[in-house]
GROMACS .gro file of C-alpha atoms in nm:
model
  504
    1MET     CA    1  -5.530  12.763 -20.304
    2ASP     CA    2  -5.385  13.113 -20.337
    3THR     CA    3  -5.219  13.082 -19.997
    4ASP     CA    4  -5.221  12.863 -19.688
    5VAL     CA    5  -5.303  13.132 -19.430
    6VAL     CA    6  -5.457  13.477 -19.449
    7ILE     CA    7  -5.420  13.701 -19.144
    8ALA     CA    8  -5.664  13.992 -19.119
    9GLY     CA    9  -5.492  14.269 -18.924
   10ALA     CA   10  -5.131  14.392 -18.927
   11GLY     CA   11  -5.112  14.501 -18.567
   12PRO     CA   12  -4.866  14.340 -18.323
   13ASN     CA   13  -5.064  14.017 -18.288
   14GLY     CA   14  -5.116  13.961 -18.659
   15LEU     CA   15  -4.752  14.039 -18.732
   16MET     CA   16  -4.632  13.810 -18.452
   17LEU     CA   17  -4.839  13.527 -18.598
   18ALA     CA   18  -4.684  13.597 -18.938
   19ASN     CA   19  -4.341  13.568 -18.773
   20GLU     CA   20  -4.424  13.234 -18.614
   21LEU     CA   21  -4.568  13.092 -18.933
   22GLY     CA   22  -4.264  13.213 -19.126
   23LEU     CA   23  -4.026  13.039 -18.889
   24ALA     CA   24  -4.219  12.718 -18.949
   25GLY     CA   25  -4.195  12.758 -19.328
   26VAL     CA   26  -4.544  12.896 -19.397
   27GLN     CA   27  -4.563  13.235 -19.573
   28PRO     CA   28  -4.897  13.401 -19.493
   29ILE     CA   29  -5.068  13.697 -19.656
   30VAL     CA   30  -5.136  13.971 -19.400
   31LEU     CA   31  -5.420  14.212 -19.478
   32GLU     CA   32  -5.451  14.559 -19.325
   33LYS     CA   33  -5.718  14.813 -19.415
   34LEU     CA   34  -5.495  15.107 -19.313
   35PRO     CA   35  -5.272  15.220 -19.602
   36GLU     CA   36  -4.978  15.294 -19.369
   37ARG     CA   37  -4.865  15.168 -19.032
   38SER     CA   38  -5.026  15.378 -18.757
   39THR     CA   39  -4.812  15.620 -18.558
   40ALA     CA   40  -5.078  15.672 -18.290
   41GLN     CA   41  -4.965  15.617 -17.934
   42ARG     CA   42  -5.122  15.302 -17.795
   43ALA     CA   43  -4.938  15.052 -17.579
   44ASN     CA   44  -4.617  15.187 -17.429
   45GLY     CA   45  -4.439  14.858 -17.372
   46LEU     CA   46  -4.458  14.493 -17.280
   47VAL     CA   47  -4.506  14.322 -16.945
   48GLY     CA   48  -4.460  13.957 -16.857
   49GLN     CA   49  -4.358  13.631 -17.020
   50VAL     CA   50  -4.380  13.776 -17.369
   51VAL     CA   51  -4.057  13.971 -17.306
   52ARG     CA   52  -3.876  13.642 -17.251
   53MET     CA   53  -4.052  13.491 -17.552
   54LEU     CA   54  -3.924  13.772 -17.774
   55ASP     CA   55  -3.576  13.702 -17.637
   56ARG     CA   56  -3.617  13.340 -17.745
   57ARG     CA   57  -3.695  13.462 -18.096
   58GLY     CA   58  -3.399  13.700 -18.115
   59LEU     CA   59  -3.626  14.006 -18.112
   60TYR     CA   60  -3.556  14.142 -17.765
   61GLU     CA   61  -3.228  14.308 -17.859
   62ARG     CA   62  -3.388  14.461 -18.170
   63LEU     CA   63  -3.662  14.615 -17.961
   64SER     CA   64  -3.462  14.716 -17.656
   65SER     CA   65  -3.133  14.812 -17.826
   66THR     CA   66  -2.977  14.639 -17.525
   67PRO     CA   67  -2.742  14.343 -17.563
   68GLY     CA   68  -2.790  14.027 -17.361
   69ALA     CA   69  -3.085  13.870 -17.185
   70PRO     CA   70  -3.372  14.071 -17.036
   71GLN     CA   71  -3.359  14.131 -16.664
   72PRO     CA   72  -3.657  14.118 -16.424
   73ALA     CA   73  -3.800  14.442 -16.292
   74PRO     CA   74  -3.726  14.532 -15.928
   75GLY     CA   75  -4.082  14.650 -15.873
   76PHE     CA   76  -4.423  14.684 -16.030
   77VAL     CA   77  -4.783  14.752 -15.927
   78PHE     CA   78  -5.108  14.561 -15.889
   79GLY     CA   79  -5.422  14.768 -15.860
   80ALA     CA   80  -5.201  15.077 -15.804
   81MET     CA   81  -5.042  14.901 -15.507
   82PRO     CA   82  -4.664  14.852 -15.502
   83LEU     CA   83  -4.517  14.508 -15.560
   84HIS     CA   84  -4.171  14.479 -15.405
   85LEU     CA   85  -4.035  14.216 -15.638
   86GLU     CA   86  -3.684  14.228 -15.495
   87MET     CA   87  -3.805  14.002 -15.214
   88LEU     CA   88  -3.853  13.715 -15.460
   89GLU     CA   89  -3.584  13.455 -15.524
   90GLU     CA   90  -3.714  13.409 -15.879
   91ASN     CA   91  -3.880  13.720 -16.016
   92PRO     CA   92  -4.104  13.649 -16.319
   93VAL     CA   93  -4.195  14.011 -16.404
   94TYR     CA   94  -4.006  14.138 -16.710
   95LEU     CA   95  -4.066  14.479 -16.869
   96LEU     CA   96  -3.979  14.620 -17.209
   97GLN     CA   97  -4.052  14.990 -17.247
   98THR     CA   98  -4.104  15.023 -17.620
   99PRO     CA   99  -4.392  15.205 -17.795
  100GLN     CA  100  -4.634  14.994 -17.994
  101ALA     CA  101  -4.536  15.168 -18.316
  102ARG     CA  102  -4.179  15.042 -18.273
  103ILE     CA  103  -4.302  14.692 -18.182
  104GLU     CA  104  -4.502  14.682 -18.504
  105GLU     CA  105  -4.207  14.814 -18.705
  106VAL     CA  106  -3.973  14.540 -18.580
  107LEU     CA  107  -4.230  14.262 -18.615
  108GLN     CA  108  -4.308  14.375 -18.970
  109GLU     CA  109  -3.940  14.380 -19.062
  110ARG     CA  110  -3.898  14.027 -18.933
  111ALA     CA  111  -4.218  13.899 -19.096
  112LEU     CA  112  -4.100  14.028 -19.433
  113GLU     CA  113  -3.758  13.867 -19.380
  114LEU     CA  114  -3.939  13.536 -19.324
  115GLY     CA  115  -4.143  13.563 -19.644
  116ALA     CA  116  -4.476  13.709 -19.535
  117GLU     CA  117  -4.667  13.927 -19.781
  118ILE     CA  118  -4.826  14.236 -19.624
  119ARG     CA  119  -5.104  14.405 -19.819
  120ARG     CA  120  -5.193  14.745 -19.676
  121GLY     CA  121  -5.507  14.924 -19.787
  122HIS     CA  122  -5.688  14.590 -19.826
  123GLU     CA  123  -6.007  14.537 -19.627
  124LEU     CA  124  -6.194  14.218 -19.544
  125LEU     CA  125  -6.550  14.230 -19.681
  126GLY     CA  126  -6.666  13.877 -19.611
  127PHE     CA  127  -6.586  13.509 -19.643
  128THR     CA  128  -6.735  13.166 -19.691
  129GLN     CA  129  -6.576  12.843 -19.577
  130ASP     CA  130  -6.607  12.478 -19.665
  131ALA     CA  131  -6.431  12.156 -19.572
  132ASP     CA  132  -6.121  12.244 -19.773
  133GLY     CA  133  -6.067  12.614 -19.715
  134VAL     CA  134  -6.196  12.970 -19.693
  135THR     CA  135  -6.288  13.205 -19.978
  136VAL     CA  136  -6.214  13.558 -19.861
  137SER     CA  137  -6.372  13.863 -20.026
  138LEU     CA  138  -6.158  14.176 -20.014
  139SER     CA  139  -6.142  14.536 -20.125
  140GLY     CA  140  -5.811  14.685 -20.238
  141ALA     CA  141  -5.673  14.972 -20.441
  142ASP     CA  142  -5.779  14.802 -20.764
  143GLY     CA  143  -6.127  14.710 -20.646
  144GLU     CA  144  -6.285  14.400 -20.501
  145TYR     CA  145  -6.132  14.056 -20.539
  146GLN     CA  146  -6.119  13.714 -20.372
  147LEU     CA  147  -5.852  13.496 -20.215
  148ARG     CA  148  -5.871  13.126 -20.151
  149THR     CA  149  -5.691  13.013 -19.836
  150ARG     CA  150  -5.679  12.709 -19.613
  151TYR     CA  151  -5.717  12.915 -19.293
  152LEU     CA  152  -5.824  13.269 -19.201
  153VAL     CA  153  -5.712  13.432 -18.877
  154GLY     CA  154  -5.878  13.744 -18.738
  155ALA     CA  155  -5.634  13.978 -18.564
  156GLU     CA  156  -5.810  14.311 -18.624
  157GLY     CA  157  -5.876  14.405 -18.263
  158ALA     CA  158  -6.184  14.440 -18.047
  159HIS     CA  159  -6.418  14.525 -18.335
  160SER     CA  160  -6.293  14.232 -18.543
  161PRO     CA  161  -6.494  14.192 -18.867
  162THR     CA  162  -6.367  13.833 -18.884
  163ARG     CA  163  -6.522  13.749 -18.548
  164LYS     CA  164  -6.851  13.913 -18.642
  165LEU     CA  165  -6.869  13.750 -18.984
  166ALA     CA  166  -6.792  13.412 -18.827
  167GLY     CA  167  -7.091  13.457 -18.594
  168ILE     CA  168  -6.880  13.416 -18.280
  169ASP     CA  169  -7.040  13.578 -17.975
  170PHE     CA  170  -6.843  13.829 -17.768
  171PRO     CA  171  -7.012  13.828 -17.426
  172GLY     CA  172  -6.898  14.041 -17.135
  173VAL     CA  173  -6.966  14.366 -16.955
  174THR     CA  174  -6.933  14.735 -17.038
  175ASN     CA  175  -6.845  14.996 -16.776
  176ASP     CA  176  -6.935  15.352 -16.878
  177ALA     CA  177  -6.849  15.511 -16.542
  178THR     CA  178  -6.479  15.583 -16.608
  179VAL     CA  179  -6.308  15.850 -16.814
  180SER     CA  180  -5.940  15.805 -16.898
  181ARG     CA  181  -5.733  16.093 -17.030
  182THR     CA  182  -5.378  16.084 -17.166
  183GLY     CA  183  -5.172  16.364 -17.314
  184SER     CA  184  -4.817  16.466 -17.392
  185ALA     CA  185  -4.731  16.688 -17.097
  186ALA     CA  186  -4.423  16.801 -16.905
  187VAL     CA  187  -4.397  16.890 -16.535
  188PRO     CA  188  -4.182  17.154 -16.365
  189PRO     CA  189  -3.822  17.026 -16.382
  190GLU     CA  190  -3.750  17.162 -16.034
  191TRP     CA  191  -4.013  16.923 -15.897
  192ILE     CA  192  -3.815  16.618 -16.015
  193GLY     CA  193  -3.548  16.475 -15.786
  194ASP     CA  194  -3.387  16.131 -15.758
  195GLY     CA  195  -3.613  16.007 -16.034
  196MET     CA  196  -3.932  16.098 -15.845
  197LEU     CA  197  -4.190  16.366 -15.909
  198GLU     CA  198  -4.222  16.560 -15.581
  199ILE     CA  199  -4.560  16.735 -15.580
  200PRO     CA  200  -4.601  16.998 -15.304
  201GLY     CA  201  -4.904  16.916 -15.096
  202TYR     CA  202  -4.928  16.561 -15.230
  203GLY     CA  203  -4.591  16.385 -15.205
  204ALA     CA  204  -4.360  16.171 -15.415
  205VAL     CA  205  -4.482  16.005 -15.736
  206PRO     CA  206  -4.259  15.737 -15.895
  207PRO     CA  207  -4.248  15.721 -16.275
  208PHE     CA  208  -4.482  15.496 -16.474
  209LEU     CA  209  -4.663  15.351 -16.170
  210HIS     CA  210  -5.031  15.413 -16.103
  211GLN     CA  211  -5.115  15.644 -15.812
  212ARG     CA  212  -5.463  15.594 -15.667
  213THR     CA  213  -5.636  15.866 -15.470
  214GLU     CA  214  -5.993  15.892 -15.339
  215ARG     CA  215  -6.070  16.085 -15.656
  216GLY     CA  216  -5.907  15.878 -15.928
  217LEU     CA  217  -5.586  15.748 -16.082
  218PHE     CA  218  -5.274  15.939 -16.188
  219VAL     CA  219  -4.966  15.831 -16.388
  220TRP     CA  220  -4.651  16.031 -16.463
  221ALA     CA  221  -4.467  15.886 -16.762
  222PRO     CA  222  -4.131  16.054 -16.843
  223PHE     CA  223  -4.047  15.834 -17.140
  224PRO     CA  224  -3.675  15.832 -17.225
  225GLY     CA  225  -3.615  15.963 -17.574
  226ARG     CA  226  -3.983  16.044 -17.623
  227LEU     CA  227  -4.229  16.312 -17.523
  228PRO     CA  228  -4.339  16.275 -17.160
  229ALA     CA  229  -4.702  16.203 -17.081
  230ILE     CA  230  -4.959  16.238 -16.804
  231SER     CA  231  -5.254  16.001 -16.766
  232THR     CA  232  -5.556  16.015 -16.539
  233MET     CA  233  -5.868  15.812 -16.474
  234GLU     CA  234  -6.178  15.943 -16.303
  235TRP     CA  235  -6.524  15.817 -16.227
  236ASP     CA  236  -6.851  15.982 -16.331
  237THR     CA  237  -6.698  16.300 -16.474
  238SER     CA  238  -6.857  16.485 -16.763
  239THR     CA  239  -6.708  16.506 -17.111
  240ASP     CA  240  -6.788  16.746 -17.389
  241GLY     CA  241  -6.639  16.801 -17.733
  242GLU     CA  242  -6.282  16.731 -17.834
  243MET     CA  243  -6.019  16.655 -17.572
  244THR     CA  244  -5.808  16.959 -17.479
  245PHE     CA  245  -5.487  17.015 -17.285
  246GLU     CA  246  -5.684  17.223 -17.036
  247GLU     CA  247  -5.911  16.924 -16.974
  248LEU     CA  248  -5.607  16.710 -16.894
  249GLN     CA  249  -5.478  16.979 -16.656
  250ALA     CA  250  -5.810  17.002 -16.474
  251SER     CA  251  -5.835  16.624 -16.443
  252ALA     CA  252  -5.483  16.592 -16.298
  253ASP     CA  253  -5.560  16.862 -16.041
  254ARG     CA  254  -5.886  16.694 -15.938
  255VAL     CA  255  -5.725  16.352 -15.897
  256LEU     CA  256  -5.426  16.482 -15.700
  257GLY     CA  257  -5.622  16.732 -15.496
  258VAL     CA  258  -5.349  16.994 -15.561
  259HIS     CA  259  -5.236  17.193 -15.862
  260LEU     CA  260  -4.967  17.032 -16.078
  261PRO     CA  261  -4.871  17.285 -16.347
  262LEU     CA  262  -4.848  17.102 -16.679
  263VAL     CA  263  -4.690  17.242 -16.994
  264VAL     CA  264  -4.690  17.127 -17.353
  265PRO     CA  265  -4.350  16.958 -17.399
  266THR     CA  266  -4.099  17.078 -17.652
  267GLY     CA  267  -3.910  16.853 -17.887
  268GLU     CA  268  -3.994  16.609 -18.164
  269GLY     CA  269  -4.217  16.309 -18.136
  270VAL     CA  270  -4.573  16.192 -18.172
  271ARG     CA  271  -4.801  16.412 -17.963
  272GLN     CA  272  -5.101  16.255 -17.800
  273LEU     CA  273  -5.418  16.394 -17.649
  274ARG     CA  274  -5.675  16.123 -17.598
  275ARG     CA  275  -5.990  16.061 -17.399
  276VAL     CA  276  -6.151  15.719 -17.354
  277VAL     CA  277  -6.491  15.684 -17.192
  278GLY     CA  278  -6.571  15.352 -17.026
  279GLY     CA  279  -6.426  15.014 -17.105
  280ASN     CA  280  -6.514  14.656 -17.182
  281SER     CA  281  -6.431  14.314 -17.044
  282ARG     CA  282  -6.527  14.056 -17.307
  283LEU     CA  283  -6.420  13.708 -17.411
  284ALA     CA  284  -6.514  13.538 -17.737
  285SER     CA  285  -6.738  13.236 -17.687
  286SER     CA  286  -6.499  13.042 -17.910
  287PHE     CA  287  -6.156  13.115 -18.052
  288ARG     CA  288  -6.231  12.902 -18.360
  289SER     CA  289  -6.509  12.843 -18.607
  290GLY     CA  290  -6.402  12.575 -18.854
  291ARG     CA  291  -6.111  12.716 -19.052
  292VAL     CA  292  -6.144  13.062 -18.899
  293LEU     CA  293  -5.952  13.153 -18.581
  294LEU     CA  294  -5.909  13.459 -18.358
  295VAL     CA  295  -5.607  13.603 -18.180
  296GLY     CA  296  -5.549  13.900 -17.951
  297ASP     CA  297  -5.817  14.161 -17.896
  298ALA     CA  298  -6.036  13.992 -18.156
  299ALA     CA  299  -6.074  13.715 -17.897
  300HIS     CA  300  -6.063  13.912 -17.570
  301VAL     CA  301  -6.071  14.267 -17.438
  302HIS     CA  302  -6.021  14.391 -17.083
  303SER     CA  303  -5.896  14.684 -16.880
  304ALA     CA  304  -5.548  14.802 -16.974
  305ILE     CA  305  -5.445  14.831 -16.609
  306GLY     CA  306  -5.114  14.657 -16.554
  307GLY     CA  307  -5.046  14.637 -16.928
  308PRO     CA  308  -5.146  14.271 -16.990
  309GLY     CA  309  -5.290  14.316 -17.339
  310LEU     CA  310  -4.988  14.250 -17.558
  311ASN     CA  311  -4.856  13.986 -17.318
  312LEU     CA  312  -5.180  13.798 -17.376
  313GLY     CA  313  -5.224  13.864 -17.747
  314LEU     CA  314  -4.868  13.802 -17.859
  315GLN     CA  315  -4.861  13.474 -17.669
  316ASP     CA  316  -5.186  13.377 -17.841
  317ALA     CA  317  -4.998  13.420 -18.167
  318VAL     CA  318  -4.699  13.217 -18.050
  319ASN     CA  319  -4.926  12.936 -17.928
  320LEU     CA  320  -5.125  12.929 -18.251
  321GLY     CA  321  -4.842  12.974 -18.500
  322TRP     CA  322  -4.669  12.635 -18.476
  323LYS     CA  323  -4.996  12.446 -18.445
  324LEU     CA  324  -5.143  12.612 -18.754
  325ALA     CA  325  -4.821  12.548 -18.946
  326ALA     CA  326  -4.836  12.182 -18.844
  327GLU     CA  327  -5.189  12.156 -18.985
  328VAL     CA  328  -5.084  12.323 -19.310
  329GLN     CA  329  -4.776  12.103 -19.349
  330GLY     CA  330  -4.958  11.781 -19.266
  331TRP     CA  331  -4.768  11.667 -18.958
  332ALA     CA  332  -5.014  11.777 -18.689
  333PRO     CA  333  -5.134  11.502 -18.457
  334PRO     CA  334  -5.514  11.471 -18.435
  335GLY     CA  335  -5.670  11.754 -18.233
  336LEU     CA  336  -5.354  11.967 -18.217
  337LEU     CA  337  -5.522  12.281 -18.352
  338ASP     CA  338  -5.806  12.240 -18.101
  339THR     CA  339  -5.554  12.284 -17.820
  340TYR     CA  340  -5.513  12.649 -17.921
  341GLU     CA  341  -5.852  12.731 -17.775
  342SER     CA  342  -5.837  12.482 -17.487
  343GLU     CA  343  -5.505  12.632 -17.375
  344ARG     CA  344  -5.546  13.002 -17.451
  345ARG     CA  345  -5.911  13.072 -17.368
  346PRO     CA  346  -5.864  12.989 -16.995
  347VAL     CA  347  -5.565  13.226 -16.995
  348GLY     CA  348  -5.789  13.496 -17.141
  349GLU     CA  349  -6.047  13.429 -16.871
  350ARG     CA  350  -5.780  13.470 -16.606
  351VAL     CA  351  -5.658  13.802 -16.747
  352VAL     CA  352  -6.014  13.933 -16.758
  353MET     CA  353  -6.055  13.826 -16.396
  354GLN     CA  354  -5.736  13.986 -16.265
  355THR     CA  355  -5.790  14.315 -16.453
  356GLN     CA  356  -6.143  14.334 -16.313
  357ALA     CA  357  -5.996  14.277 -15.966
  358GLN     CA  358  -5.742  14.554 -16.021
  359SER     CA  359  -6.017  14.787 -16.142
  360ALA     CA  360  -6.209  14.721 -15.821
  361LEU     CA  361  -5.900  14.803 -15.615
  362ILE     CA  362  -5.853  15.145 -15.778
  363ALA     CA  363  -6.214  15.258 -15.751
  364PRO     CA  364  -6.297  15.559 -15.530
  365GLY     CA  365  -6.456  15.532 -15.187
  366ASN     CA  366  -6.367  15.472 -14.825
  367ASP     CA  367  -6.462  15.105 -14.848
  368VAL     CA  368  -6.212  15.053 -15.128
  369THR     CA  369  -5.949  15.238 -14.925
  370ALA     CA  370  -6.009  14.993 -14.639
  371LEU     CA  371  -5.984  14.700 -14.878
  372ARG     CA  372  -5.656  14.836 -15.011
  373LYS     CA  373  -5.517  14.868 -14.660
  374LEU     CA  374  -5.594  14.501 -14.592
  375PHE     CA  375  -5.465  14.391 -14.931
  376GLY     CA  376  -5.148  14.591 -14.873
  377GLU     CA  377  -5.078  14.387 -14.561
  378PHE     CA  378  -5.100  14.071 -14.770
  379LEU     CA  379  -4.840  14.213 -15.008
  380THR     CA  380  -4.577  14.228 -14.734
  381ASP     CA  381  -4.557  13.847 -14.754
  382ALA     CA  382  -4.322  13.708 -15.019
  383ASP     CA  383  -4.551  13.413 -15.101
  384ASN     CA  384  -4.840  13.645 -15.178
  385VAL     CA  385  -4.620  13.874 -15.385
  386ARG     CA  386  -4.501  13.573 -15.581
  387ARG     CA  387  -4.857  13.463 -15.656
  388ILE     CA  388  -4.950  13.809 -15.781
  389ALA     CA  389  -4.627  13.837 -15.980
  390ASP     CA  390  -4.694  13.500 -16.145
  391LEU     CA  391  -5.050  13.607 -16.220
  392ILE     CA  392  -4.970  13.937 -16.389
  393SER     CA  393  -4.671  13.801 -16.581
  394GLY     CA  394  -4.837  13.480 -16.700
  395ALA     CA  395  -4.578  13.270 -16.521
  396ASP     CA  396  -4.856  13.073 -16.351
  397ILE     CA  397  -4.972  12.920 -16.680
  398ARG     CA  398  -4.965  12.542 -16.688
  399TYR     CA  399  -5.113  12.387 -16.999
  400ALA     CA  400  -5.098  12.024 -16.891
  401ALA     CA  401  -4.991  11.803 -16.603
  402GLY     CA  402  -4.727  11.534 -16.626
  403ALA     CA  403  -4.508  11.306 -16.425
  404HIS     CA  404  -4.250  11.584 -16.389
  405PRO     CA  405  -4.352  11.919 -16.233
  406LEU     CA  406  -4.210  12.114 -16.529
  407VAL     CA  407  -4.449  11.955 -16.780
  408GLY     CA  408  -4.691  12.215 -16.913
  409ARG     CA  409  -4.487  12.503 -16.773
  410TRP     CA  410  -4.252  12.760 -16.923
  411ALA     CA  411  -3.913  12.604 -16.991
  412PRO     CA  412  -3.647  12.730 -16.747
  413ASP     CA  413  -3.368  12.952 -16.879
  414LEU     CA  414  -3.095  12.690 -16.895
  415GLN     CA  415  -2.742  12.710 -17.028
  416VAL     CA  416  -2.656  12.437 -17.275
  417ASP     CA  417  -2.278  12.435 -17.262
  418ASP     CA  418  -2.205  12.803 -17.342
  419VAL     CA  419  -2.534  12.876 -17.517
  420ARG     CA  420  -2.849  13.010 -17.355
  421LEU     CA  421  -3.169  12.817 -17.421
  422ALA     CA  422  -3.301  13.136 -17.581
  423GLY     CA  423  -3.033  13.102 -17.847
  424LEU     CA  424  -3.144  12.749 -17.932
  425MET     CA  425  -3.510  12.850 -17.966
  426ARG     CA  426  -3.467  13.114 -18.235
  427SER     CA  427  -3.549  12.863 -18.507
  428GLY     CA  428  -3.902  12.826 -18.371
  429ARG     CA  429  -3.875  12.447 -18.387
  430PRO     CA  430  -3.947  12.191 -18.113
  431LEU     CA  431  -3.639  12.105 -17.908
  432LEU     CA  432  -3.522  11.793 -17.732
  433VAL     CA  433  -3.252  11.914 -17.492
  434ASP     CA  434  -3.055  11.648 -17.304
  435LEU     CA  435  -2.838  11.772 -17.019
  436THR     CA  436  -2.827  11.442 -16.828
  437PRO     CA  437  -2.488  11.284 -16.755
  438SER     CA  438  -2.551  10.988 -16.986
  439GLY     CA  439  -2.695  11.194 -17.273
  440ALA     CA  440  -2.902  10.887 -17.360
  441PHE     CA  441  -3.222  11.075 -17.446
  442ALA     CA  442  -3.042  11.261 -17.726
  443GLY     CA  443  -3.029  10.932 -17.915
  444THR     CA  444  -3.407  10.899 -17.923
  445ARG     CA  445  -3.561  10.875 -18.268
  446VAL     CA  446  -3.757  11.197 -18.317
  447PRO     CA  447  -3.974  11.346 -18.594
  448LYS     CA  448  -3.772  11.549 -18.845
  449GLN     CA  449  -3.906  11.883 -18.722
  450VAL     CA  450  -3.763  11.828 -18.372
  451GLU     CA  451  -3.411  11.959 -18.308
  452VAL     CA  452  -3.191  11.765 -18.066
  453HIS     CA  453  -2.926  11.929 -17.849
  454ALA     CA  454  -2.705  11.749 -17.599
  455GLY     CA  455  -2.471  11.924 -17.362
  456ARG     CA  456  -2.376  11.990 -17.005
  457SER     CA  457  -2.539  12.213 -16.747
  458GLU     CA  458  -2.536  12.271 -16.374
  459ARG     CA  459  -2.877  12.104 -16.362
  460PRO     CA  460  -2.898  11.748 -16.500
  461LEU     CA  461  -3.222  11.768 -16.691
  462ALA     CA  462  -3.376  11.655 -17.019
  463LEU     CA  463  -3.659  11.856 -17.174
  464LEU     CA  464  -3.886  11.830 -17.476
  465ILE     CA  465  -3.983  12.190 -17.545
  466ARG     CA  466  -4.266  12.303 -17.770
  467PRO     CA  467  -4.198  12.591 -18.013
  468ASP     CA  468  -4.392  12.828 -17.786
  469GLY     CA  469  -4.149  12.767 -17.501
  470TYR     CA  470  -4.357  12.528 -17.288
  471VAL     CA  471  -4.237  12.189 -17.168
  472ALA     CA  472  -4.399  11.880 -17.322
  473TRP     CA  473  -4.185  11.630 -17.130
  474ALA     CA  474  -3.911  11.641 -16.867
  475ALA     CA  475  -3.687  11.394 -16.686
  476GLU     CA  476  -3.386  11.406 -16.457
  477GLN     CA  477  -3.273  11.046 -16.497
  478ASP     CA  478  -3.264  10.783 -16.769
  479GLY     CA  479  -3.509  10.500 -16.714
  480ASP     CA  480  -3.766  10.290 -16.897
  481ALA     CA  481  -4.056  10.494 -16.762
  482GLU     CA  482  -3.895  10.822 -16.871
  483ARG     CA  483  -3.825  10.684 -17.219
  484ASP     CA  484  -4.185  10.571 -17.257
  485GLU     CA  485  -4.309  10.913 -17.146
  486LEU     CA  486  -4.082  11.082 -17.401
  487ARG     CA  487  -4.214  10.864 -17.684
  488ASP     CA  488  -4.571  10.941 -17.578
  489ALA     CA  489  -4.501  11.317 -17.569
  490LEU     CA  490  -4.338  11.310 -17.913
  491GLU     CA  491  -4.641  11.130 -18.052
  492GLN     CA  492  -4.888  11.358 -17.876
  493TRP     CA  493  -4.738  11.686 -17.997
  494PHE     CA  494  -4.515  11.635 -18.298
  495GLN     CA  495  -4.605  11.341 -18.517
  496PRO     CA  496  -4.924  11.227 -18.687
  497ARG     CA  497  -5.048  10.893 -18.564
  498PRO     CA  498  -5.054  10.625 -18.834
  499LEU     CA  499  -5.394  10.521 -18.958
  500THR     CA  500  -5.525  10.194 -18.815
  501SER     CA  501  -5.788   9.967 -18.960
  502ALA     CA  502  -6.039  10.128 -18.726
  503THR     CA  503  -5.965  10.481 -18.854
  504ARG     CA  504  -5.912  10.419 -19.226
   0.00000   0.00000   0.00000
């Protein structure tokens, strides 16, 4: 074998997977057909559980340039309707406003630190696989060549050659009725007050949050330290030729119903002027075909409303990374790699569902306006806001049920003595954390890849935490039943079962 894992695609998802494999001691080769990292404006930040996951890998401070733990957002939107998150006792919505180019830069730096090899200007041409590995055909600066690898992962985005070559279907729906326009644009400074854009004849527009009118969608994005932007979405409008600034101006005026004078902003930075017609909601029929797997947009595409794309794709990578490393290193229990699809594909289905719901709520028409009025009444209730907040952040994910309600859920942000749980998880290894008064669970015999930490906390709790941050076992007291459950969880997730006479 030339290498254990080849990752096709050096976008955020492919680079995140390279990070996770590197933490586990596997150095992948990452292939990218582009000769240089793209500077095009794409995603403008991160929303949801992935922000907390990056904190648990020590990457949040690199990306945010802010010391300490991330803090939840006081508000957000769902279907261009305000979510007043301050009414929640536990707010799961975290935001990180960082352009995709910077996310890729930081993830690449870390992947290289961990031993990944990144080959830019190398394109996947094809592959064949057998019981032992995958033979990958490539084109690089010196011509065509082949690599032999144990596993191939497609992370090239919605048009993934890996998915197509693997013969994995990508069913879904295409909507050609919408036209989205985004451009670098400034607004009259005298129209900005108290952080709001005050548009005469329309009203106040908060930054970064979708504004729905009967005619379309409008977003004002005054990025700090970057060129400001305006975005619109309309239905059934004509397009012709290359996108122009005048087209953006006309679209903003139509959506708002009043004239908002836009100007080309001054200053340095990447300038954008982009038009996207239509959109897709698709989910791969399988996330795996033998030794070939898919992550991110290669496995699912959906509306960008609410910004769930990187939250979904990066967590695909974190879920897959430790499981794939376990297979490579020979300690994976039977069926571990299959749980990547069984856990992550339902999450993809749920994101497709909620983005389709949001798209329905922003559509034009009096009937939609009536629906929004009713839905808005629901969002005055804290329980309903919590359900929506959990949905859009991914905090409602539960991979498995167990005797304790935390099993299968995201591990709570505990303090172990004077150390945050996030600090203990930076190694990317499984953790057994014992905060019970007796500390008896810390003496359990565990596989060598599991780290054990005992300490004191306000909450007496013992947790077995998977590398992706989800709880495999939990207990609040020391008893025979709890000890048996811990041994079962260790065997299920972190140690190969010995061969018996029936399986030899």
